[in-house]
XYZ file of C-alpha atoms in Angstrom:
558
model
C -20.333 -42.129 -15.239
C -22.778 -44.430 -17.341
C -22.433 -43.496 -21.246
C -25.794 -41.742 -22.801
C -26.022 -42.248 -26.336
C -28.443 -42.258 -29.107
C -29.794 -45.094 -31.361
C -30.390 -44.296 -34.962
C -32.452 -46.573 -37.377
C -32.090 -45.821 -41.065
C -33.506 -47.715 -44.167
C -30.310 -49.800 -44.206
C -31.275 -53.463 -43.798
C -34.498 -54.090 -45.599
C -32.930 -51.550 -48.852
C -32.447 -53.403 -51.702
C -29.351 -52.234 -53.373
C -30.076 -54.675 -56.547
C -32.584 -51.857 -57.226
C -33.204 -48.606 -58.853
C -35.196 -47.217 -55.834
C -33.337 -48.933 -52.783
C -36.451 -48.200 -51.053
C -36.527 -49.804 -47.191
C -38.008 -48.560 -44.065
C -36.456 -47.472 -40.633
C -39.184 -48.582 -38.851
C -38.768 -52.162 -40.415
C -34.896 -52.227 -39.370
C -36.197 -50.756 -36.035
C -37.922 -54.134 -35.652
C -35.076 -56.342 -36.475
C -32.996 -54.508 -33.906
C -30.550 -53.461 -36.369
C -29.569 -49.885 -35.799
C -27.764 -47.938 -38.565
C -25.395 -45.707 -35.774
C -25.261 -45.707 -32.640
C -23.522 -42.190 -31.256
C -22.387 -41.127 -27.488
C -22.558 -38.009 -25.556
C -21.178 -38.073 -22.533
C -18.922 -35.586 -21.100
C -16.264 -35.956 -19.250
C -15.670 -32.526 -17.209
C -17.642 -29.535 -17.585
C -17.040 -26.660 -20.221
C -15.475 -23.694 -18.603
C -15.137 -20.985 -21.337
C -13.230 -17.752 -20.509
C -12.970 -14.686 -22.912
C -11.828 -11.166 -22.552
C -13.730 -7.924 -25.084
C -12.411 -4.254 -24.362
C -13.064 -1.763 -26.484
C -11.588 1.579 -25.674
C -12.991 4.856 -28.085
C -12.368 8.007 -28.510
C -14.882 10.593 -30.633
C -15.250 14.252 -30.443
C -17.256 16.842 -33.019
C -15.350 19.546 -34.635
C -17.016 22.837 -35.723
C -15.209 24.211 -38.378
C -16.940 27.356 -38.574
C -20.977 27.946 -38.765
C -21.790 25.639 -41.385
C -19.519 22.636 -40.880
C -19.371 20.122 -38.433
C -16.659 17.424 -38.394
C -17.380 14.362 -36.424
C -13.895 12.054 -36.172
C -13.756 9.143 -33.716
C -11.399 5.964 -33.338
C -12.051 2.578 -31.918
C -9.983 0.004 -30.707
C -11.848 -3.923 -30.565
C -9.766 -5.957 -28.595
C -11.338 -9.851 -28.761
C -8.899 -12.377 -26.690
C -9.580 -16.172 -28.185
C -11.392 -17.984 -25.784
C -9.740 -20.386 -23.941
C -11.037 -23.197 -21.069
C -10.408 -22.409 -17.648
C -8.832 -25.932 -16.991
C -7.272 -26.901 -20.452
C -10.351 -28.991 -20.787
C -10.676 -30.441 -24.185
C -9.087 -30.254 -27.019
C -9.249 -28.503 -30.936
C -8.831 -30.432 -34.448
C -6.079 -28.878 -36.294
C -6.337 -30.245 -39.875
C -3.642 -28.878 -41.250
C -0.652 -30.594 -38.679
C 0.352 -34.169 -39.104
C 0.491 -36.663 -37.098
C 3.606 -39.432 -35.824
C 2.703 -41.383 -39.288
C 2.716 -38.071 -41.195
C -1.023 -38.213 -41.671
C -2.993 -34.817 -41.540
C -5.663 -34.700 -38.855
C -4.713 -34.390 -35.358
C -6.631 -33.156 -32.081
C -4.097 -30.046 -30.657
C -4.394 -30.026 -26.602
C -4.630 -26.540 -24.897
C -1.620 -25.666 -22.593
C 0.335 -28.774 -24.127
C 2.807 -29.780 -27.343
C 3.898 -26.048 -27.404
C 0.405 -24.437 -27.868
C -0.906 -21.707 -25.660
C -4.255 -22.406 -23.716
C -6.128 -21.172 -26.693
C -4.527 -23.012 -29.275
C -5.826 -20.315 -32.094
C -3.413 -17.566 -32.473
C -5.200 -14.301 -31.215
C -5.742 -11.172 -34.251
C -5.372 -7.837 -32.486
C -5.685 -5.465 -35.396
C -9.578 -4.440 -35.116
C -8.450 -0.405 -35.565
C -11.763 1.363 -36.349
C -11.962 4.230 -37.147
C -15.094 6.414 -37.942
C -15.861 10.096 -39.251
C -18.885 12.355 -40.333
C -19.591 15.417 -41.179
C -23.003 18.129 -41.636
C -22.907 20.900 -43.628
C -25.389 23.382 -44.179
C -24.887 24.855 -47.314
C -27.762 27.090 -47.717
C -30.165 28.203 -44.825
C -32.780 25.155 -46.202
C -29.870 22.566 -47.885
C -28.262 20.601 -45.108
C -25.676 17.821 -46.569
C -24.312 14.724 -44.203
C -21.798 12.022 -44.522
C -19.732 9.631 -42.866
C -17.857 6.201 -42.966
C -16.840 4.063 -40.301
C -15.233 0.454 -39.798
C -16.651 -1.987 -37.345
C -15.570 -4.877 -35.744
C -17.997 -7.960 -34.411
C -16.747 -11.040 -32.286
C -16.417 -14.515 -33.626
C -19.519 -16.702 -33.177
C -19.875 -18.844 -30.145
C -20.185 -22.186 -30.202
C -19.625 -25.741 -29.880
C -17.514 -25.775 -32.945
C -15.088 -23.014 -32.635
C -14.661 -21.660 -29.180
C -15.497 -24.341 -26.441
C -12.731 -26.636 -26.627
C -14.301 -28.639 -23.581
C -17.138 -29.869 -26.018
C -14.233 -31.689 -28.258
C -14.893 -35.403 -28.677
C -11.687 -35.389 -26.826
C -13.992 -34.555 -23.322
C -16.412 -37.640 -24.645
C -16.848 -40.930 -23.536
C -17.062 -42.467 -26.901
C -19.196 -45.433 -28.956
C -17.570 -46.009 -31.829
C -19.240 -48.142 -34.374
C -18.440 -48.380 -37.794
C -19.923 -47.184 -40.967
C -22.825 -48.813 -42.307
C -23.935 -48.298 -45.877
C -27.146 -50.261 -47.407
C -25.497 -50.790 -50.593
C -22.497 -52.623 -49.364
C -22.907 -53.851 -45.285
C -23.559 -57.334 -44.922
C -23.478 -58.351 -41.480
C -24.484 -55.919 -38.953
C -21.567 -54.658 -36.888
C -24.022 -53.843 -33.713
C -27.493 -55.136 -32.749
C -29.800 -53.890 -30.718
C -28.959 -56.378 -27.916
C -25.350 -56.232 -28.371
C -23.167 -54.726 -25.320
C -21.980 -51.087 -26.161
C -18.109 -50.867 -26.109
C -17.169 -47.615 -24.248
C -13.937 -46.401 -24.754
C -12.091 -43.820 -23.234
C -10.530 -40.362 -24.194
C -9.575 -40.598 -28.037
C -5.911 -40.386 -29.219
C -5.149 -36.970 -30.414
C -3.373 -38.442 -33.334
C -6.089 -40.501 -34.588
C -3.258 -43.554 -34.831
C -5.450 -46.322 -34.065
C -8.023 -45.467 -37.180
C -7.961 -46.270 -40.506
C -9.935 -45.562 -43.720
C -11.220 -48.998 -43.657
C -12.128 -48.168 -40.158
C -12.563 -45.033 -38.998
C -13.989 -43.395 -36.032
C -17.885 -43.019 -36.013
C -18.422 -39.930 -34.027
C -20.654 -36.866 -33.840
C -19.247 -33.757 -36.231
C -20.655 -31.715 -33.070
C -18.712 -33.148 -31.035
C -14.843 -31.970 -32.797
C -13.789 -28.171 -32.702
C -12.402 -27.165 -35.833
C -11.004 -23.310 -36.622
C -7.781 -21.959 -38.606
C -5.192 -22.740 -36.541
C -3.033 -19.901 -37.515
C -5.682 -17.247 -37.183
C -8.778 -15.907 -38.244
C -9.244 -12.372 -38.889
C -12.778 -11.032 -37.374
C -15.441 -10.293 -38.755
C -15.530 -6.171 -39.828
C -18.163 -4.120 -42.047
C -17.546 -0.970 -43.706
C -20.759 1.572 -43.560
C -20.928 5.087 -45.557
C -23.878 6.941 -46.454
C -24.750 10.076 -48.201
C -27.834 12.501 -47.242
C -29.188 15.460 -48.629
C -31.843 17.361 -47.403
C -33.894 20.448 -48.565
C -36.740 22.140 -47.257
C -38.681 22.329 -50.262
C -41.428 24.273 -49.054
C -42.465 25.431 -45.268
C -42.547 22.223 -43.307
C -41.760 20.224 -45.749
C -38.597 18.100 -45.959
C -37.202 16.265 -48.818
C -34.098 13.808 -48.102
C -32.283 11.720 -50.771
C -30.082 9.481 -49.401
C -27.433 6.577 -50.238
C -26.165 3.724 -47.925
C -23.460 1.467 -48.386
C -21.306 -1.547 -46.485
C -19.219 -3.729 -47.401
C -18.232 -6.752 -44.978
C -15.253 -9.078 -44.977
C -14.571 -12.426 -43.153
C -17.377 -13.126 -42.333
C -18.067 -16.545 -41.582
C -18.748 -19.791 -43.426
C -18.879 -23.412 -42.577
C -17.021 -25.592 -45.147
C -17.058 -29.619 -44.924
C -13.073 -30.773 -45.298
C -13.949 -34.309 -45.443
C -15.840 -34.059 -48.845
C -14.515 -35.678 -51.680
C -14.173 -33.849 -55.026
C -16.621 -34.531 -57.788
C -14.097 -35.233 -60.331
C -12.416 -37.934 -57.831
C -16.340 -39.268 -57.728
C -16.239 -39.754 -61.490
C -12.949 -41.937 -61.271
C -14.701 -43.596 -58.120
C -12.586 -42.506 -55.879
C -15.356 -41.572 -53.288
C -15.358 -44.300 -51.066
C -14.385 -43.925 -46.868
C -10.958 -44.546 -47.656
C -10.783 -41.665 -50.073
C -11.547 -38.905 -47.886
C -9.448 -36.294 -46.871
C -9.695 -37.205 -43.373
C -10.610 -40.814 -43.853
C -10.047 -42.039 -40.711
C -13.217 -39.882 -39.098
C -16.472 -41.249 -40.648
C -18.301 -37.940 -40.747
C -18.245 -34.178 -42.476
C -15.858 -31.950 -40.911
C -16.868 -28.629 -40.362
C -14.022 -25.985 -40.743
C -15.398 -21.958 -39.777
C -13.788 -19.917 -42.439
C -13.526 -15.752 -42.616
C -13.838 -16.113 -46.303
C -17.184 -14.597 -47.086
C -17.800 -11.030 -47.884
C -20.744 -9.222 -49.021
C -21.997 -6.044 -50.382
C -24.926 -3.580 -49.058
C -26.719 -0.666 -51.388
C -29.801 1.436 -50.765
C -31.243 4.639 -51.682
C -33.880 5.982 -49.963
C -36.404 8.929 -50.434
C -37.815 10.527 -47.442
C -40.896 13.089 -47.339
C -42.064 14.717 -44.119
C -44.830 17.138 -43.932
C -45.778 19.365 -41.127
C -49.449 20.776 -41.730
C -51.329 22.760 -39.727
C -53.833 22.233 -37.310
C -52.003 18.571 -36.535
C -51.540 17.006 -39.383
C -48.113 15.078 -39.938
C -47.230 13.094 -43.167
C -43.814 11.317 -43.436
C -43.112 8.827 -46.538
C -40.078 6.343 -46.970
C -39.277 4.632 -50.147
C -36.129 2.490 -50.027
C -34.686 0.750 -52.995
C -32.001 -2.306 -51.930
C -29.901 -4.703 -52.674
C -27.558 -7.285 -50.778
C -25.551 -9.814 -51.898
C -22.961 -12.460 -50.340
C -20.478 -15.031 -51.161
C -21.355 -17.583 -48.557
C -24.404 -18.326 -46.066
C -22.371 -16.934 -43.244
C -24.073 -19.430 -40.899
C -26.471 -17.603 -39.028
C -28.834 -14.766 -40.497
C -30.893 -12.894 -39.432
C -34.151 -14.302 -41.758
C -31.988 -17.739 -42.244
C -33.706 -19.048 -45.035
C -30.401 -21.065 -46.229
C -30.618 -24.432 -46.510
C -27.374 -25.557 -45.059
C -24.889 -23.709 -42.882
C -22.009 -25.255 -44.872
C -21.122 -24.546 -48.242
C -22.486 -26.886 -51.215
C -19.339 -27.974 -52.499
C -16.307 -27.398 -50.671
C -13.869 -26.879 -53.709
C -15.569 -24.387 -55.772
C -17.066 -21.742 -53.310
C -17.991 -19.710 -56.404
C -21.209 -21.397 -55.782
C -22.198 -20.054 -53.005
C -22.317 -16.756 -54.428
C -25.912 -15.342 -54.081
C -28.358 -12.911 -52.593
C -28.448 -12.413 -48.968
C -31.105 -13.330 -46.764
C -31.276 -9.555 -45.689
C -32.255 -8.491 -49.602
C -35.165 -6.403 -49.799
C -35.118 -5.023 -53.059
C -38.207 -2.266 -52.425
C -39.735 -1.142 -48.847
C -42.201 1.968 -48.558
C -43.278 2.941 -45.071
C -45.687 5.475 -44.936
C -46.724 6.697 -41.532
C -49.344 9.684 -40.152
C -50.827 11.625 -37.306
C -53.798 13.817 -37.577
C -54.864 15.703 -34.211
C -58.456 15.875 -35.621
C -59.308 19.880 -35.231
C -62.538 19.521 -33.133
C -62.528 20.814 -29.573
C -61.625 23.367 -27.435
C -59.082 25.719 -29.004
C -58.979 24.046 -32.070
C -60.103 24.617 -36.024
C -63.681 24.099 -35.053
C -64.119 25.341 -31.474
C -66.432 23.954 -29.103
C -67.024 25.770 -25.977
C -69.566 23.237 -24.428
C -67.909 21.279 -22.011
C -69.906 18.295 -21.831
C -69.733 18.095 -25.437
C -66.147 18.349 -25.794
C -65.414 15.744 -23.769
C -67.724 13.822 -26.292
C -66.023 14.614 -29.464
C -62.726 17.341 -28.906
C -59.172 15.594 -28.602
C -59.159 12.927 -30.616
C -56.104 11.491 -32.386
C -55.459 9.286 -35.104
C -52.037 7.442 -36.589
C -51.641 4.777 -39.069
C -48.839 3.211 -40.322
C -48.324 1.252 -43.834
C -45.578 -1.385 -45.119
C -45.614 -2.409 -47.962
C -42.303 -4.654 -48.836
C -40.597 -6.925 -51.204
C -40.449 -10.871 -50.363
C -37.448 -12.625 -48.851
C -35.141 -14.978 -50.663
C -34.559 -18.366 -49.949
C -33.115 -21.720 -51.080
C -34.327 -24.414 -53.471
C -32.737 -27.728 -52.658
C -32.546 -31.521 -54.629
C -32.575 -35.148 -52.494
C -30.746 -36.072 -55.407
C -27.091 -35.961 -53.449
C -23.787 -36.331 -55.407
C -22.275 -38.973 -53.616
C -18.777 -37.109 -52.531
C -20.282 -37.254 -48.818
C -21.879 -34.237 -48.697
C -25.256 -33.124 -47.302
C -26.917 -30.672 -49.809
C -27.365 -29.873 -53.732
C -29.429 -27.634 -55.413
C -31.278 -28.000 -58.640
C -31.116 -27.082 -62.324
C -32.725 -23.781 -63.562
C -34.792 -24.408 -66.709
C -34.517 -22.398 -69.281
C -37.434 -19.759 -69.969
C -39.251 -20.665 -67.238
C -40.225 -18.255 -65.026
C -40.107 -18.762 -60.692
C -43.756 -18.136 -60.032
C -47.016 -19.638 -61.497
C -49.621 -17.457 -63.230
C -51.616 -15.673 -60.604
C -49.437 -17.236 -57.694
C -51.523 -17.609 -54.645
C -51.151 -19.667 -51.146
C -52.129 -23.002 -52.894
C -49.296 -22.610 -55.245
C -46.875 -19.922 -55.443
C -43.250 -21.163 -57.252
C -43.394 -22.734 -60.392
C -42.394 -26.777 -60.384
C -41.580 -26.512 -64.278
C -38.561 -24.071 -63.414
C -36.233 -26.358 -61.783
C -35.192 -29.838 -62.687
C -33.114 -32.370 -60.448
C -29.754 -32.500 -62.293
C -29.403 -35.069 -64.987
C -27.309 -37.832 -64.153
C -23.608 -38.346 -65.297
C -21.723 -41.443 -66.144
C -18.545 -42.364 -63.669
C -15.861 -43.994 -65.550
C -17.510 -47.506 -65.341
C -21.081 -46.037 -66.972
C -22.702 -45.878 -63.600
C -24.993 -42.784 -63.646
C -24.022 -40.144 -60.468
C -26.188 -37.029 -59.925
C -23.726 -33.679 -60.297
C -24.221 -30.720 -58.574
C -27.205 -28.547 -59.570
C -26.609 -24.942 -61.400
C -29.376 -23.365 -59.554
C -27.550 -20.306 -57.607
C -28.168 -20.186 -53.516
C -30.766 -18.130 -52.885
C -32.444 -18.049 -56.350
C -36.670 -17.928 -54.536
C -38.608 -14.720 -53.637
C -41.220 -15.188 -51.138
C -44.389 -13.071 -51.463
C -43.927 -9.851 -49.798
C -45.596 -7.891 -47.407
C -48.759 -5.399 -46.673
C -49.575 -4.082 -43.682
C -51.680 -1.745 -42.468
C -51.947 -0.302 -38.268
C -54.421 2.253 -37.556
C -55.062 3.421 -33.775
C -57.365 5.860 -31.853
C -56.720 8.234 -28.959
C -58.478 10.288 -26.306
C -57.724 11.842 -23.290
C -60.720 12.595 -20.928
C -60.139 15.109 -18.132
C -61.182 14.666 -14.580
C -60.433 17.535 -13.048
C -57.115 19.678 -13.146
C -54.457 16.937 -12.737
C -56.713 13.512 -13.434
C -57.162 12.281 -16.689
C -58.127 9.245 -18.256
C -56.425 7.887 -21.848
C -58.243 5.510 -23.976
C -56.871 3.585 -26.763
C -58.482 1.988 -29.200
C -55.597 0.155 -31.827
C -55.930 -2.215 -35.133
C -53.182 -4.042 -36.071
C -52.872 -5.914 -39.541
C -56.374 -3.359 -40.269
C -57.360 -4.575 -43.677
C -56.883 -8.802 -42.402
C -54.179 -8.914 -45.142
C -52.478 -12.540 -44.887
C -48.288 -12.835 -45.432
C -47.223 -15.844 -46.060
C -44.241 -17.653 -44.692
C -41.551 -19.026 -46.801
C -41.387 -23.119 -46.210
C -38.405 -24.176 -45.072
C -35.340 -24.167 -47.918
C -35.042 -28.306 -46.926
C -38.972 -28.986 -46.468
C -40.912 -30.838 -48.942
C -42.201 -27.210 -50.264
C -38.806 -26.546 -51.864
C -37.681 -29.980 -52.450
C -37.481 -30.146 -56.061
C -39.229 -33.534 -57.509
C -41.620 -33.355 -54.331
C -44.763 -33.038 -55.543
C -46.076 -30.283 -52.984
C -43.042 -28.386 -54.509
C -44.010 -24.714 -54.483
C -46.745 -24.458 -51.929
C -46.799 -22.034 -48.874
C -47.410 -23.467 -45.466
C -48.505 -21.035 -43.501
C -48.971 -17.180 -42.469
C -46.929 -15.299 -40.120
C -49.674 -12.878 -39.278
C -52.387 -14.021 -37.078
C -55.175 -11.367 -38.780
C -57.049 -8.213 -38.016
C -55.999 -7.763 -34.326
C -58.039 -5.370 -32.116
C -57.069 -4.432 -28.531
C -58.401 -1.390 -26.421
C -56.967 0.369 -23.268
C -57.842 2.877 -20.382
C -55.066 4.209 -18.807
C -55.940 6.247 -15.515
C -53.420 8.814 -14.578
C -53.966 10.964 -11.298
């Protein structure tokens, strides 16, 4: 099968290293047909991922006597590791050596002693759950409960389907180009593209001085041993009075706490200190015969969850319902977990693989305040109501009307600030200093300018041990930015029209985003907008609402 790769054209060739700002232009080395990778992607067989989830529960309530309720339950998660149907593929096990004694090697399912899935399976996801109501007075009702819960592994290229190994690739392997130090071109863009065939699961025919060039993407890297899964702890706390004839008052506290969850950390970095002794060349990377990051999915990040929330609901009469929710919140993590669920991070992989103290932050779930308030109102105007009318024609007019709204008002989300300045130990992110007494947000922060430039700094430069200056890594924390928050306000109109005994006709008549309030969306945590040193640094891009929204309906029902 003919090899489909990719060409990739950096400022390489027309940099000039003699200079402060190497400067150079892709598009220039584009014209010179001098291409600064050139990468393959072209399986050999197809993927053919298998997996097994049962989860088997048991969960009955308990009465006590009148007043107390027991709720106990027990769950059993029972994730199998994926495995390929064939044995297609292969995993890179960093921690076993090769012939030579060299860390690094590509472990083949089914073969060498391993079992089709290579991982070692963890079959301890024991979950168990209870709760409990008691009613301690006839208007004082108090609940609780705690539970454990257990969540598969993520799915993908670079964990679970071994068939998408480089070991499944056709494979172009050109060396490392760097504008500072590459002379002659190794490839042109005329020059025949060598194909070779499957790699050699001990890496024995690479060196530091020259490696393999190949897609990160394309090698599946997990703890060999095992890897726990990921589980969350959740407890709460209610309390709830009936302060007065239909009206209820509920405090309440919510808690989790969540353990190995996972983060992506980047083996083939080189330590900062090692950078200072210039030690940070190809050759002195932990894996130096694989030009490119290595992505290693950890269970090593954990986080915490606490809210309290106040809750009013009012029952008046003729039709009138009330019911207020003020939450108060606040999540925190040790890692960017990958994926979330807002996934303003700026990298999936840690900042600097040996000292994940860094990545200690806010969550991209933190919203520290949230009030929802929400209402009906029958409107008291029609036959059999407040104010009766006994016309007919007329109460078709104005009788049975209903009204709801519904208000948000939130807190805005965090996100990343990030540096181009790199420290050169291979990585792919850095963050930036935090200035002292300078506060995140200009004075009377709007869309044309909402985070403060003067707050951050790109990190001042450090000496290596022959006076060359080296950018560090910033001391900004991950997650540091607040976006604007949130107001929102839906209204909607209803009325049903008889026809007859059985026909009726509803109409709707609905507002969303009522008063045209704009909310803003964050920029991206790697865009220009929260690139430190870039002068648009700060600005909002764009809104996620579209504006006042109005829609109407007639809905016939016979």
């Amino acid at each position: 099968v003919p090899a489909a790769g990719n060409y990739y054209f950096g400022a390489t060739y027309t940099a000039n290293p003699s200079l402060a700002q190497i400067g150079g232009l892709p598009y220039a080395d584009f014209l010179l047909g001098l291409p600064t990778g050139v990468t393959n992607s072209n399986a050999i067989d197809w993927s053919r991922q298998r997996d097994l989830y049962v989860g088997p529960y048991v969960q009955d309530d308990w009465k006590i006597n009148r007043r107390l309720t027991l709720n106990i339950g027990f769950r059993y998660d029972l994730y199998t590791q994926p495995v390929d149907a064939k044995n297609t593929g292969a995993m890179f096990d960093p921690y076993s050596a090769n012939s030579d004694g060299r860390l690094g090697i590509l472990q083949l399912p089914g073969q060498n002693g391993n079992s089709s899935a290579i991982v070692k399976g963890h079959h301890k996801n024991f979950a168990p759950r209870f709760g409990l109501a008691y009613q301690a007075t006839p208007k004082f009702v108090i609940r609780s409960g705690w539970g454990i819960f257990f969540s598969n592994r993520e799915q993908n290229d670079q964990t679970t389907d071994m068939a998408l190994s480089l070991y499944n690739f056709r494979n172009i392997n050109m060396p490392p180009v760097s504008r500072e130090t590459t002379i002659i071109p190794p490839y042109r863009f005329n020059s025949p593209l060598i194909v070779s065939g499957v790699v050699d699961p001990q890496f024995r025919n690479y060196t530091g001085t020259s490696p393999l060039s190949a897609d990160v993407s394309s090698f599946n890297e997990a703890d060999i041993n095992f890897s726990p899964f990921p589980m969350l702890q959740q407890w709460n706390l209610s309390l709830q009075y009936e302060l007065l004839p239909n009206l209820l008052v509920e405090g309440s506290y919510a808690g989790a706490r969540g353990v190995h969850w996972v983060q992506r950390i980047d083996l083939n970095q080189v330590r900062f200190e090692d950078a200072l002794l210039g030690k940070n060349t190809q050759a002195d990377r932990p894996f130096n015969f694989i030009a490119s990051g290595e992505g290693l999915d950890t269970a090593n990040v954990s986080n915490w969850y606490n809210s309290a929330n106040l809750r009013i609901e009012r029952r008046f009469s003729h039709g009138l319902t009330l019911l207020a929710n003020y939450t108060i919140s606040h999540a925190t993590d040790s890692g960017g977990a990958g994926i979330s669920t807002y996934g303003n991070q700026a990298n999936t992989r840690a900042m600097n693989t040996y000292n994940l103290k860094l990545e200690n932050g806010l969550s991209s779930l933190d919203i520290p305040r949230k009030l929802a308030l929400s209402g009906n109102y029958e409107i008291p105007i029609g036959t059999g109501k407040l104010l009766d009318i006994r016309n007919r024609v007329l109460d078709q007019v104005v009788g049975g009307w209903q009204t709801n709204g519904i208000l948000i008002i939130r807190s805005g989300l965090a996100t990343d600030v990030t540096t181009a300045a790199l420290p050169p130990v291979f990585g792919t992110i850095n963050r930036p200093d935090r200035v002292l007494g300078q506060p995140m947000l200009v004075p009377n922060a709007g869309f044309d300018q909402y985070f403060n430039p003067a707050a951050f700094s790109v990190p001042v430069s450090v000496p290596n041990y022959k006076g060359v200056p080296i950018t560090p890594f910033g001391n900004s924390s991950r997650m540091v930015l607040r976006g604007p928050g949130q107001r929102n306000l839906d209204f909607s109109v209803f009325k049903d029209f008889k026809l007859g005994e059985k026909n009726r006709v509803e109409f709707r008549a609905e507002s969303f985003n009522l008063t045209n309030t704009p909310t803003f969306n964050l920029p991206g945590p790697t865009s220009a907008s929260l690139t430190v040193g870039n002068a648009s640094f700060g600005k909002l891009g764009s809104s996620q609402t579209v504006g006042r929204q109005l829609q109407f309906g007639l809905k016939l029902v016979w």
